[in-house]
CSV table of C-alpha atoms and ligand atoms in Angstrom, one decimal:
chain,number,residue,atom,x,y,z
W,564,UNK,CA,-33.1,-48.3,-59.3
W,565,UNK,CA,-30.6,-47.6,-56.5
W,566,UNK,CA,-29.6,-50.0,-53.7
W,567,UNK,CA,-29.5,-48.9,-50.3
W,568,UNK,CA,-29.3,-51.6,-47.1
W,569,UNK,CA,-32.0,-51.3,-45.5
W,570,UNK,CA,-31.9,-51.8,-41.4
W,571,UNK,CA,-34.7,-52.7,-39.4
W,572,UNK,CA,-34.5,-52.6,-35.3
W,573,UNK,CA,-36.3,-55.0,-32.7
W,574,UNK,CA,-36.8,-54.0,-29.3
W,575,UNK,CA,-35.9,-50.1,-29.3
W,576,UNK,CA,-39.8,-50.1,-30.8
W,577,UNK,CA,-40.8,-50.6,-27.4
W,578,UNK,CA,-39.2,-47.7,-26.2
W,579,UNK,CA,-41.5,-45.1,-25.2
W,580,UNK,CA,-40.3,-40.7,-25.0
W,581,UNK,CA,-36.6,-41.9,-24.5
W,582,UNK,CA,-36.8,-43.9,-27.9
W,583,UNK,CA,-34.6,-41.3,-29.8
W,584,UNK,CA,-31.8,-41.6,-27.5
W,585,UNK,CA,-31.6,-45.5,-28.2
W,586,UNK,CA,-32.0,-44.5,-32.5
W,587,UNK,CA,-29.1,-41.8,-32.1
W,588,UNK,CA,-27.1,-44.6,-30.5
W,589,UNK,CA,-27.8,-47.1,-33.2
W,590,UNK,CA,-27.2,-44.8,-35.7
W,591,UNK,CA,-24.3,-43.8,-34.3
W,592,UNK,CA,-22.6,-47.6,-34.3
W,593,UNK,CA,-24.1,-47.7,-38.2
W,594,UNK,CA,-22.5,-44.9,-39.1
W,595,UNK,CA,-18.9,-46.1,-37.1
W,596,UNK,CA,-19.6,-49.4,-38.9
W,597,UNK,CA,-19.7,-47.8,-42.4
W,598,UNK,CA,-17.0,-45.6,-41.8
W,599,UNK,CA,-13.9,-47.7,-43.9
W,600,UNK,CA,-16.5,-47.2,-47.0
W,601,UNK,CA,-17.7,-44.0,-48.2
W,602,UNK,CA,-21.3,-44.1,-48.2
W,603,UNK,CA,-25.1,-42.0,-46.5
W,604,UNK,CA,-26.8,-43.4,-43.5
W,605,UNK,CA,-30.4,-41.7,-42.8
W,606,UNK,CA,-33.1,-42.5,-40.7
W,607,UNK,CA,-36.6,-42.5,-41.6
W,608,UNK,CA,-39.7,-43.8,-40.2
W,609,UNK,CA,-38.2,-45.9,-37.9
W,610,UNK,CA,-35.9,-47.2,-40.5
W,611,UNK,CA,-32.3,-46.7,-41.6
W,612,UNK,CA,-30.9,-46.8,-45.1
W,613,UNK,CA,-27.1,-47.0,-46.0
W,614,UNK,CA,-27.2,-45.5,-49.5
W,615,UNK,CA,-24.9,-44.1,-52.0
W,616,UNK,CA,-22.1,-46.7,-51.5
W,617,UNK,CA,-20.2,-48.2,-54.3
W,618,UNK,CA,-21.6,-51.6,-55.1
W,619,UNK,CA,-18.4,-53.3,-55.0
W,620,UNK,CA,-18.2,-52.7,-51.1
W,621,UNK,CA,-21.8,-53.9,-50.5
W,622,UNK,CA,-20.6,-57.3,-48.6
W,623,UNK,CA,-18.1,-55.7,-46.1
W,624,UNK,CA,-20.7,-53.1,-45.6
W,625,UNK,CA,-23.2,-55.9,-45.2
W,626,UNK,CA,-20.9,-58.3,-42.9
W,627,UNK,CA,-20.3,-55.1,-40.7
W,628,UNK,CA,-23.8,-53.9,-40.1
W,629,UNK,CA,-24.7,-57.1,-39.0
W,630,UNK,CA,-23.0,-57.0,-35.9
W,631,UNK,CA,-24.4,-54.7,-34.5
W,632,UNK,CA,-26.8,-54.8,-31.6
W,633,UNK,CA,-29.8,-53.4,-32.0
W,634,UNK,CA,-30.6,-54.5,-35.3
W,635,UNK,CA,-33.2,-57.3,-36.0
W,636,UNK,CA,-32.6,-58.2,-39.4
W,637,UNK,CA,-31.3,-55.8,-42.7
W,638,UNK,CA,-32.4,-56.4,-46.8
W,639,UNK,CA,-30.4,-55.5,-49.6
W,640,UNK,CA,-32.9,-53.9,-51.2
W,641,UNK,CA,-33.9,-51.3,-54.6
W,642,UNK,CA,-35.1,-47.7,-54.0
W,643,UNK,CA,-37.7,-47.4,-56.9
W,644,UNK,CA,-40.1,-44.9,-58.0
W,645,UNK,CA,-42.8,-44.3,-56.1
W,646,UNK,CA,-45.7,-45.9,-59.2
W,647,UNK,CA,-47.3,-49.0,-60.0
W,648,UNK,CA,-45.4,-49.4,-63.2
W,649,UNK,CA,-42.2,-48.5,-61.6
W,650,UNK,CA,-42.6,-51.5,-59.1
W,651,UNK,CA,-43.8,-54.0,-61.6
W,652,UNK,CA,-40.8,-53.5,-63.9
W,653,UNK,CA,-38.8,-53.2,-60.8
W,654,UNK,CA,-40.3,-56.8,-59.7
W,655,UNK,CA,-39.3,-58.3,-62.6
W,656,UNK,CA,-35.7,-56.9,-63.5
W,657,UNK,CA,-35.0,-58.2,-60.1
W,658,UNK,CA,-36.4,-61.7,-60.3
W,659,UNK,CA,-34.2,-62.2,-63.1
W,660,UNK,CA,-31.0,-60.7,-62.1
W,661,UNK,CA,-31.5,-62.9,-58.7
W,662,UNK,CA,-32.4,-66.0,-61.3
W,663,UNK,CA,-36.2,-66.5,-59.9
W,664,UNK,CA,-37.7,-67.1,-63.1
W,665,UNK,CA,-39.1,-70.7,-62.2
W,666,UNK,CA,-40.0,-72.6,-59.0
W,667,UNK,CA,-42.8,-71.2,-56.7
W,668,UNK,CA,-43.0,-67.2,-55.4
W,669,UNK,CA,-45.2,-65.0,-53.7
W,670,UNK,CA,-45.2,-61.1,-53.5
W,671,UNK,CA,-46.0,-59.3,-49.8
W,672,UNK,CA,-46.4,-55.4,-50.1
W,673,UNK,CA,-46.5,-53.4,-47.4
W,674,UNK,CA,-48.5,-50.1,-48.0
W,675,UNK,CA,-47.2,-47.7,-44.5
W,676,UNK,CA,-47.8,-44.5,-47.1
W,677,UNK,CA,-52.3,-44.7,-47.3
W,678,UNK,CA,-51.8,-41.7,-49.9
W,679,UNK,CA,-50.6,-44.4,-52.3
W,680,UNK,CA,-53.9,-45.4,-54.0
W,681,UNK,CA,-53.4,-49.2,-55.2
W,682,UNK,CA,-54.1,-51.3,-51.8
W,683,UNK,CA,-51.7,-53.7,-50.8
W,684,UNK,CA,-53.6,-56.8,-51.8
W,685,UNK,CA,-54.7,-55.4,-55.0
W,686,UNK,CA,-50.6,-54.3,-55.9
W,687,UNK,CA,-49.7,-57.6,-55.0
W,688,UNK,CA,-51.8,-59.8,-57.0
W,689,UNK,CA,-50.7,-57.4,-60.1
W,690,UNK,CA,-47.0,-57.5,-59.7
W,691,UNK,CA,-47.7,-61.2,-59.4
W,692,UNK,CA,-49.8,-61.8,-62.1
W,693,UNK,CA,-47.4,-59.1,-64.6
W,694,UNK,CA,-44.3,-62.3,-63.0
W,695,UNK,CA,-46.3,-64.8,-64.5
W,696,UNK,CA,-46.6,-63.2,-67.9
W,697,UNK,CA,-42.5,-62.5,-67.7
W,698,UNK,CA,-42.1,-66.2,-66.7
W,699,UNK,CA,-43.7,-69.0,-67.8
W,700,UNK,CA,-41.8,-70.9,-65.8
W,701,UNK,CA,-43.1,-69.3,-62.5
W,702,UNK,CA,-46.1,-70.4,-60.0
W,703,UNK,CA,-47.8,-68.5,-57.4
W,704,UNK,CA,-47.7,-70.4,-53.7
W,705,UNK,CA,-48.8,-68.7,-50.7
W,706,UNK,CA,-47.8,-70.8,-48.2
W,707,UNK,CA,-44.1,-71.8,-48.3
W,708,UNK,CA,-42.6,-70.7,-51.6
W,709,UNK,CA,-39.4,-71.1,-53.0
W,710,UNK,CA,-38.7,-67.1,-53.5
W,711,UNK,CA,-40.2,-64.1,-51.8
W,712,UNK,CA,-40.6,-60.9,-53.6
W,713,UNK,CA,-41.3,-58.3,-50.7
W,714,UNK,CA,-42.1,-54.4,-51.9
W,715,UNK,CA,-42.9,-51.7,-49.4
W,716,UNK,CA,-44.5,-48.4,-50.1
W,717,UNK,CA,-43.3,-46.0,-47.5
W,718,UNK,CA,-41.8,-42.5,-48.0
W,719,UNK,CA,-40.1,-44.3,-51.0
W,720,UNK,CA,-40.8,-47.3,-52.6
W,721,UNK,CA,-38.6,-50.7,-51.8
W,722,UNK,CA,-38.5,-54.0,-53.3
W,723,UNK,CA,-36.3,-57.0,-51.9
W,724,UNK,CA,-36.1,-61.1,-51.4
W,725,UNK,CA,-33.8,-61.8,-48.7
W,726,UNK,CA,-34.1,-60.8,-45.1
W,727,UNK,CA,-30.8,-61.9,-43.3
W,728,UNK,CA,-31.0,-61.9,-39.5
W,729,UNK,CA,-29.2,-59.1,-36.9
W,730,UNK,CA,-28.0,-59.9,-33.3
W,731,UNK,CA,-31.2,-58.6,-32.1
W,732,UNK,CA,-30.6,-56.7,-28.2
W,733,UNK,CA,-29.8,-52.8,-27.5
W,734,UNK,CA,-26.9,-50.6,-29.3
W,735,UNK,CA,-23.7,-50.9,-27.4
W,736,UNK,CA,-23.5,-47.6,-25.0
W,737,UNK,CA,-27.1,-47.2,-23.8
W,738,UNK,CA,-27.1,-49.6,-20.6
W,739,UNK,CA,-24.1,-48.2,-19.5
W,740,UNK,CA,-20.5,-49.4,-18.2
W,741,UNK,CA,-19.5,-52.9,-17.0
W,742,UNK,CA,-16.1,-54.8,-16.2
W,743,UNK,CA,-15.8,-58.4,-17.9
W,744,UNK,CA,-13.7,-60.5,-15.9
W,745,UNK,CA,-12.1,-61.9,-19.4
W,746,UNK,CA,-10.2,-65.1,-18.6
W,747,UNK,CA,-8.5,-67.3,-21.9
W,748,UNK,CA,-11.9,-70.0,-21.7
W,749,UNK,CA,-14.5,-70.2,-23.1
W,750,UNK,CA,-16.8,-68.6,-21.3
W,751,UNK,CA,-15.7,-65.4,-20.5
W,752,UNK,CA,-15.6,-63.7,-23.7
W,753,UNK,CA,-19.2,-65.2,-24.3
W,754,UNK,CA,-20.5,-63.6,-21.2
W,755,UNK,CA,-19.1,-60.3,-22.3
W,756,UNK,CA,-20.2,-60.7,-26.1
W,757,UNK,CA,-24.0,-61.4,-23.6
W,758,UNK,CA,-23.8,-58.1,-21.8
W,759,UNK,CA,-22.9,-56.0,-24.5
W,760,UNK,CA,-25.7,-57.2,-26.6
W,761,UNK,CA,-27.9,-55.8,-23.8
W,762,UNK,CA,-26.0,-51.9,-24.4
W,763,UNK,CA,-23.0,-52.5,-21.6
W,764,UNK,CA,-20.2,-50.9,-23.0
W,765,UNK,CA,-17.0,-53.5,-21.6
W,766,UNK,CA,-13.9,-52.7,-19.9
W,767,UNK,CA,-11.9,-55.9,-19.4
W,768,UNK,CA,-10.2,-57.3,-16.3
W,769,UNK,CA,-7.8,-59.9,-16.9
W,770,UNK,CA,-5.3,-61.6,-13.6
W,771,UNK,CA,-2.1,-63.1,-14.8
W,772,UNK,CA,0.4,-65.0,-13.3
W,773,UNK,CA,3.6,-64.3,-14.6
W,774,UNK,CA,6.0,-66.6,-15.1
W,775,UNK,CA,3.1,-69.4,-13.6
W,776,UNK,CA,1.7,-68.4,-17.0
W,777,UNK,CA,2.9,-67.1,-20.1
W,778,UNK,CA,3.0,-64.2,-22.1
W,779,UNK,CA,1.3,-66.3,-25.1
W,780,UNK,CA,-1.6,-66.9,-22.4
W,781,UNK,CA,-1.6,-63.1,-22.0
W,782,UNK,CA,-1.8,-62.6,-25.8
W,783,UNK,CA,-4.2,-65.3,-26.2
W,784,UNK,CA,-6.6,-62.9,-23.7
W,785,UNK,CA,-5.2,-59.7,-25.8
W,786,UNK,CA,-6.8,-61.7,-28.9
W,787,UNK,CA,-10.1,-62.7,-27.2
W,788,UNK,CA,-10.6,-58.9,-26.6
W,789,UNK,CA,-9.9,-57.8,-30.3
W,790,UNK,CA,-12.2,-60.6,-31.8
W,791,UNK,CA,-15.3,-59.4,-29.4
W,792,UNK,CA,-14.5,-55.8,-29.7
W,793,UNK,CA,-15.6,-56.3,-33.6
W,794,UNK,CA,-18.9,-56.9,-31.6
W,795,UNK,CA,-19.2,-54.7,-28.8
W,796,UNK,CA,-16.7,-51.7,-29.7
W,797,UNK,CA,-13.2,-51.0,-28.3
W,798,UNK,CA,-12.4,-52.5,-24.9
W,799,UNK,CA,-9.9,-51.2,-22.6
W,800,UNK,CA,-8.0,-54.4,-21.4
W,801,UNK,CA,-6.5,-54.5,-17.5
W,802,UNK,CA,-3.7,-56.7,-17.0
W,803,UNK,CA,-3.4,-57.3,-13.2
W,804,UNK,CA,-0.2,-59.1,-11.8
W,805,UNK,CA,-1.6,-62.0,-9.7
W,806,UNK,CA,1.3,-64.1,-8.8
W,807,UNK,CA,2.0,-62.6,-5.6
W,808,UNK,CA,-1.4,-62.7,-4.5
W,809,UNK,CA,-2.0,-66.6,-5.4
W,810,UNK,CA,1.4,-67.3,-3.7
W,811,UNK,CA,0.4,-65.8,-0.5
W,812,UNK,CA,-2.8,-67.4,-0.9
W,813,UNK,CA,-0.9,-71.0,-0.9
W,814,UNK,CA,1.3,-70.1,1.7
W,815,UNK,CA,-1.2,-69.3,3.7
W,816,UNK,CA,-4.2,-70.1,3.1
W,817,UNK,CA,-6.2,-74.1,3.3
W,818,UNK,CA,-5.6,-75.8,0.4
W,819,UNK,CA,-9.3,-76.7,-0.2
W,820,UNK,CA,-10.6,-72.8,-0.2
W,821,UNK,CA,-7.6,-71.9,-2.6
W,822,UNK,CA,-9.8,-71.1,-5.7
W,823,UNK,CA,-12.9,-69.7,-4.0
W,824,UNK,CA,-10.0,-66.9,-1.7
W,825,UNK,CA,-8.6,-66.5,-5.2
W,826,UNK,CA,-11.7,-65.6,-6.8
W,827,UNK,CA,-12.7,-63.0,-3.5
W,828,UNK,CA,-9.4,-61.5,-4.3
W,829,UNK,CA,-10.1,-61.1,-8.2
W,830,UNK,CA,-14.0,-59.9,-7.5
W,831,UNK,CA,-12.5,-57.2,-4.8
W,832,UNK,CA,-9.7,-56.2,-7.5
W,833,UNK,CA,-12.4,-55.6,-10.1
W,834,UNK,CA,-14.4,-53.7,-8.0
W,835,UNK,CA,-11.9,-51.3,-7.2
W,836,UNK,CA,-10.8,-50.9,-10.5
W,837,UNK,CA,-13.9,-51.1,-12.2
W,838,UNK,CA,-15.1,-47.7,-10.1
W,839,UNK,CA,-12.4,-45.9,-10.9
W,840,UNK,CA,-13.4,-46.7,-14.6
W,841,UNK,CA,-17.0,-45.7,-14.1
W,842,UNK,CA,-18.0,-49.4,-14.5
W,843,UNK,CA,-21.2,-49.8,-12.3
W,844,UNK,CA,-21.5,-53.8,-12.4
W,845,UNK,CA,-19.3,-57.0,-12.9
W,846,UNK,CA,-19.3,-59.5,-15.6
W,847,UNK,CA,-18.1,-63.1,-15.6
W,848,UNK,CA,-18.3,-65.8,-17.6
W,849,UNK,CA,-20.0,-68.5,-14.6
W,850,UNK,CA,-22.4,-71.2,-15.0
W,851,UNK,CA,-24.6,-72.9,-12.4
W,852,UNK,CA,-23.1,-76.2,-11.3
W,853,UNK,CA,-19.9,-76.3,-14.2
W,854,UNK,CA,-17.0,-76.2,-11.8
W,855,UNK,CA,-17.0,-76.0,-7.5
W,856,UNK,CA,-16.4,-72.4,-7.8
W,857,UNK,CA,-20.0,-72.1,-9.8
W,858,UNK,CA,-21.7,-73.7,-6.9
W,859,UNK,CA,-24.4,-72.0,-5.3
W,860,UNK,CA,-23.0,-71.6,-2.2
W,861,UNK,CA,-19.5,-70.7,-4.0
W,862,UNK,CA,-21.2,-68.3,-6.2
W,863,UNK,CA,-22.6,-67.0,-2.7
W,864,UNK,CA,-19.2,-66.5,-1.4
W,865,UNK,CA,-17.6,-64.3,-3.9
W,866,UNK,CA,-20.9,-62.1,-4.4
W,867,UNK,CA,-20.2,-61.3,-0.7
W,868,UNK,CA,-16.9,-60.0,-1.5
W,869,UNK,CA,-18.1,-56.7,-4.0
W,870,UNK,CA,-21.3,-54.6,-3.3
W,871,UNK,CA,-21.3,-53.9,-7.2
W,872,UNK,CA,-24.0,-55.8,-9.1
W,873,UNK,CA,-22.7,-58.7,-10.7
W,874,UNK,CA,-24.0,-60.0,-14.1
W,875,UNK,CA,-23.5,-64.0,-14.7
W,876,UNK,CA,-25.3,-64.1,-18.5
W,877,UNK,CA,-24.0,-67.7,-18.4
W,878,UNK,CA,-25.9,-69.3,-15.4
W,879,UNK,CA,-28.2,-71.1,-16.9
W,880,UNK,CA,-26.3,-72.5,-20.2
W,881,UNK,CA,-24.9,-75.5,-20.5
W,882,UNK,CA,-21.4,-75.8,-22.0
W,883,UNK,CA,-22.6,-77.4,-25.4
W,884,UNK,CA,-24.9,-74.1,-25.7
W,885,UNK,CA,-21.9,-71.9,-24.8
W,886,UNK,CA,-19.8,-73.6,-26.9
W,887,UNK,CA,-22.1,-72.5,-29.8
W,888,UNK,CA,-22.3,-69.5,-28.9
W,889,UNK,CA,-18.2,-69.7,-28.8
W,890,UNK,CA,-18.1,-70.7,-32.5
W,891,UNK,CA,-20.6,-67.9,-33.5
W,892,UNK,CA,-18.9,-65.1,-32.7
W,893,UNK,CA,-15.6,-66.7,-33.4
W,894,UNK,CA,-13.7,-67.0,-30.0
W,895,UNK,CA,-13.8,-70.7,-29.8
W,896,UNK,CA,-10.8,-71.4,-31.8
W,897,UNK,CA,-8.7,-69.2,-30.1
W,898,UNK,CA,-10.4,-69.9,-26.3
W,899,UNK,CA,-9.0,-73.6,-26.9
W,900,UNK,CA,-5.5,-72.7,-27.6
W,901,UNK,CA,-3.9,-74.7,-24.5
W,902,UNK,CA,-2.3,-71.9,-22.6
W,903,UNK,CA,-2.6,-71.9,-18.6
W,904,UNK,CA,-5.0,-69.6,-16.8
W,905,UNK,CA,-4.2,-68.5,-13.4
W,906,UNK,CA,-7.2,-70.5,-11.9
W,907,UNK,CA,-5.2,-73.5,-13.2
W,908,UNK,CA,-1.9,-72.5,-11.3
W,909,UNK,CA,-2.4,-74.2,-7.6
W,910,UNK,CA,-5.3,-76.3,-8.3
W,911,UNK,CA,-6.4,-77.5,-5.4
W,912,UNK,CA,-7.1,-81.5,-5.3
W,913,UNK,CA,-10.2,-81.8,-3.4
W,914,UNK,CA,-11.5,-78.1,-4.1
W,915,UNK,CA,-14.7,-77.5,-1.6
W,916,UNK,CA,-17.8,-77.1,-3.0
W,917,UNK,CA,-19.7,-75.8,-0.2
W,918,UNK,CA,-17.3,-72.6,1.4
W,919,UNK,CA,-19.2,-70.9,4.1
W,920,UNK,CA,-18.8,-67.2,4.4
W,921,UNK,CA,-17.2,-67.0,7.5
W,922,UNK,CA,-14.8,-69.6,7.0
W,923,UNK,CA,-14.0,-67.7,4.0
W,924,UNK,CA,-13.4,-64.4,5.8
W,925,UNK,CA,-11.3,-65.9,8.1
W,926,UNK,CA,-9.1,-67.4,5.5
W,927,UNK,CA,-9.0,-63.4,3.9
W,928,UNK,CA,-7.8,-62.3,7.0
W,929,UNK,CA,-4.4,-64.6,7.3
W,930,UNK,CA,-4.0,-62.6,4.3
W,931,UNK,CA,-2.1,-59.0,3.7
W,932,UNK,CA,-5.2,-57.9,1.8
W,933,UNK,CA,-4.7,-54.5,1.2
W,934,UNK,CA,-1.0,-54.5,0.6
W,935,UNK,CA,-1.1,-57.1,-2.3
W,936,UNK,CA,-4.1,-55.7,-3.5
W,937,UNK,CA,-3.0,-51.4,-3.8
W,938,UNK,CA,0.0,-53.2,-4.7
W,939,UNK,CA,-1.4,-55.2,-8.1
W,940,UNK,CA,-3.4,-52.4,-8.8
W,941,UNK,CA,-0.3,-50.1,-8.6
W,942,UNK,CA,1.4,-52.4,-11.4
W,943,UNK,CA,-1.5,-52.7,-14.0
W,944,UNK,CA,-1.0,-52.9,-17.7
W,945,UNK,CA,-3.4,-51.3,-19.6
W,946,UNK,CA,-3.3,-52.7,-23.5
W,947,UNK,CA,-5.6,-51.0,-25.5
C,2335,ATP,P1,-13.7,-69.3,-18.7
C,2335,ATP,O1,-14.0,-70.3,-19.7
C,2335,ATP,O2,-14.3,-68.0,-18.9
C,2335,ATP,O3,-12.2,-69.3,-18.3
C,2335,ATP,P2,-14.2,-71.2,-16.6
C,2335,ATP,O4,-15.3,-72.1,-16.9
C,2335,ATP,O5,-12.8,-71.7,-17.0
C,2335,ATP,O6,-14.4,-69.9,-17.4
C,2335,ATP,P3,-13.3,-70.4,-14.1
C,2335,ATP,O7,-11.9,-70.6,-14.4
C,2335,ATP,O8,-13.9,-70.9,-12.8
C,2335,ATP,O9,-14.3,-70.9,-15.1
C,2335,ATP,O10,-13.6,-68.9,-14.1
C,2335,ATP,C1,-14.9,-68.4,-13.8
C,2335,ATP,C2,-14.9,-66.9,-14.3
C,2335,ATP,O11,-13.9,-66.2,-13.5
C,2335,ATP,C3,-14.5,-66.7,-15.7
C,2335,ATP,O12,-15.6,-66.9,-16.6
C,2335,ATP,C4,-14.0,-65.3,-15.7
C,2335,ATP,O13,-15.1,-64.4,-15.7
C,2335,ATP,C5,-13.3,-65.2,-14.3
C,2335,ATP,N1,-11.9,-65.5,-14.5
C,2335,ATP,C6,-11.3,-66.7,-14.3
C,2335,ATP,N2,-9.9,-66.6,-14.5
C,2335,ATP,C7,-9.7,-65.3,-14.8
C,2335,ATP,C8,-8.5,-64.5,-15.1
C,2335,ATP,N3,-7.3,-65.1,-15.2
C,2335,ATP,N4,-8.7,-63.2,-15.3
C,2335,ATP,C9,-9.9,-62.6,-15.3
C,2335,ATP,N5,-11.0,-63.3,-15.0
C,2335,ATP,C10,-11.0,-64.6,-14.8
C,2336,MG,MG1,-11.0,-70.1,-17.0
């Protein structure tokens, strides 16, 4: 018996003719997942097996994989010859190197290869019965048991117990190019981690306010971006210089409207910068009703300022269910770090909550818009 991980997809199974570009693509993040460890990926049957890996590097391979987008669950499972006898002595060499030799179990088969001449019913009840005989200490239960023995006939022949769940969504790549406005919170890498899930490949955005806020807030971002690229692939990370911009805006500009002209600014920045990097949409991390700015009528304003789609994963989660979210992918320990944003900088006290656009607009326009705008994007950092 060999091992081999075995990697099942969700929703590429409702593609229709264009389903082998969304396979190559999976298989294509498989194979850059498995690349530290020497090792075969193949696809087969709508199926992908990692195989021929030493079995000493099976968790990293396994922690990995299970990343990736695309993928609805994976099994460590055996590769065994394709024969009844084969899979009984395979069923029970397992159950006992995995300790299942008392409590309840029940064996599922799947039969996909009809050439195989034993029906799946009939295979099952005799790999369970030949259990019983090997261990006394074993009962049958159909509903609910303690241990699942699952064997599939297919091209080959696989028996497993565990099924351990994958992200689930669309391989990284296949629904194209987005910018993440990636702030140091919470939500922004959350919102990105959301979009790539659905196949956006990210570019990041991120406005700072140097010396309004520090270069540990910067890094704090830098380290946001390398804990979701594990996720969602390498991220190009845009550093624009903001404090110009937000000190014009305070000069000039009424205090109430500061964040929601601050947020125009850092939409229309994006947009610029996210066509010249072949990004078709925005991301950010907003939700409905959290702060003024994620009013409707706010949220109203600064969609007027791009023509760009712009993708707000977030709207409808509350902050508990973000928060989660935070701690599962493991940027909510960092996210709380107490370092300033820019959107903290000039805080205005009574922010409005209901900007109209053209009071907005004229606002923009006591402003040298294009100057400090070429100008920021003239000065970007790029950290990749
Ligand atoms: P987050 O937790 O993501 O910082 P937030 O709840 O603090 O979000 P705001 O500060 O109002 O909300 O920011 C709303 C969104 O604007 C962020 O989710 C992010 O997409 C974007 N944003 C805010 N500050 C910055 C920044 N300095 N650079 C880039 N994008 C930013
Ligand atoms: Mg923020």
């Amino acid at each position: 018996m060999s091992r081999v991980i075995l990697i099942r997809y969700g929703e590429i199974h409702l593609k229709g003719k264009n389903r082998p570009f969304f396979e190559r693509a999976l298989r294509m993040q498989i194979k850059n997942a498995c690349s530290e460890s020497p090792c075969n990926v193949s696809m087969l049957g709508g199926r992908y097996y990692v195989s021929d890996y030493d079995e000493k590097n099976e968790d990293i391979l396994v922690q990995e994989i299970i990343k990736i987008f695309g993928i609805h669950s994976i099994s460590i499972a055996h590769e065994v010859e394709k024969s009844v006898e084969s899979l009984i002595e395979a069923a029970i060499k397992l159950a006992e190197s995995q300790e299942v030799t008392k409590g309840t179990f029940k064996v599922e088969v799947k039969r996909a290869d009809k050439t195989f001449k034993m029906r799946s019913m009939t295979l099952a009840a005799l790999i369970g019965e030949k259990m019983l005989d090997a261990y006394s200490d074993l009962s049958v239960k159909m509903v609910n048991p303690d241990h699942m023995i699952y064997v599939e006939v297919r091209e080959k022949c696989y028996i497993y117990m565990n099924k351990i769940d994958g992200p689930g969504g669309m391989p990284v790549g296949t629904g194209g190019k987005a910018m993440l406005l990636l702030s140091g919170g919470i939500d922004s890498p959350v919102a990105g981690w959301m979009m790539a899930k659905r196949g956006i490949q990210l570019t990041a955005i991120h406005y700072h306010s140097f010396p309004y806020t520090s270069e540990r807030s910067k890094q704090k971002v830098v380290d946001l971006r390398d804990i979701i690229s594990d996720y969602c692939g390498p991220i190009k990370l845009i550093v624009v210089p903001f404090t110009k911009i937000q000190e014009q805006i305070h000069e000039k500009c009424e205090e109430k409207y500061m964040t929601i002209i601050m947020r125009w600014l850092m939409m229309q920045i994006a947009e610029k910068v996210a066509i010249r990097n072949k990004c078709k949409a925005l991301v950010t991390g907003e939700s409905l009703g959290q702060v003024a700015s994620q009013t409707i009528d706010s949220l109203s304003v600064s969609n007027a300022a791009v023509s760009i789609p712009v993708f707000r994963p977030l709207i409808a989660l509350d902050k508990i269910e973000i928060m989660d979210i935070a701690r599962r992918i493991e940027t909510y320990e960092t996210s709380i770090l107490p370092f300033e944003d820019c959107c903290t900088v000039f805080l205005p006290k009574h922010p409005s909550t209901r900007p109209k656009l053209d009071d907005i607009i004229k606002e923009v326009e006591k402003l040298d818009v294009e100057n400090l705008m070429n100008e920021a994007i003239e000065q970007v950092e790029i950290i990749r």
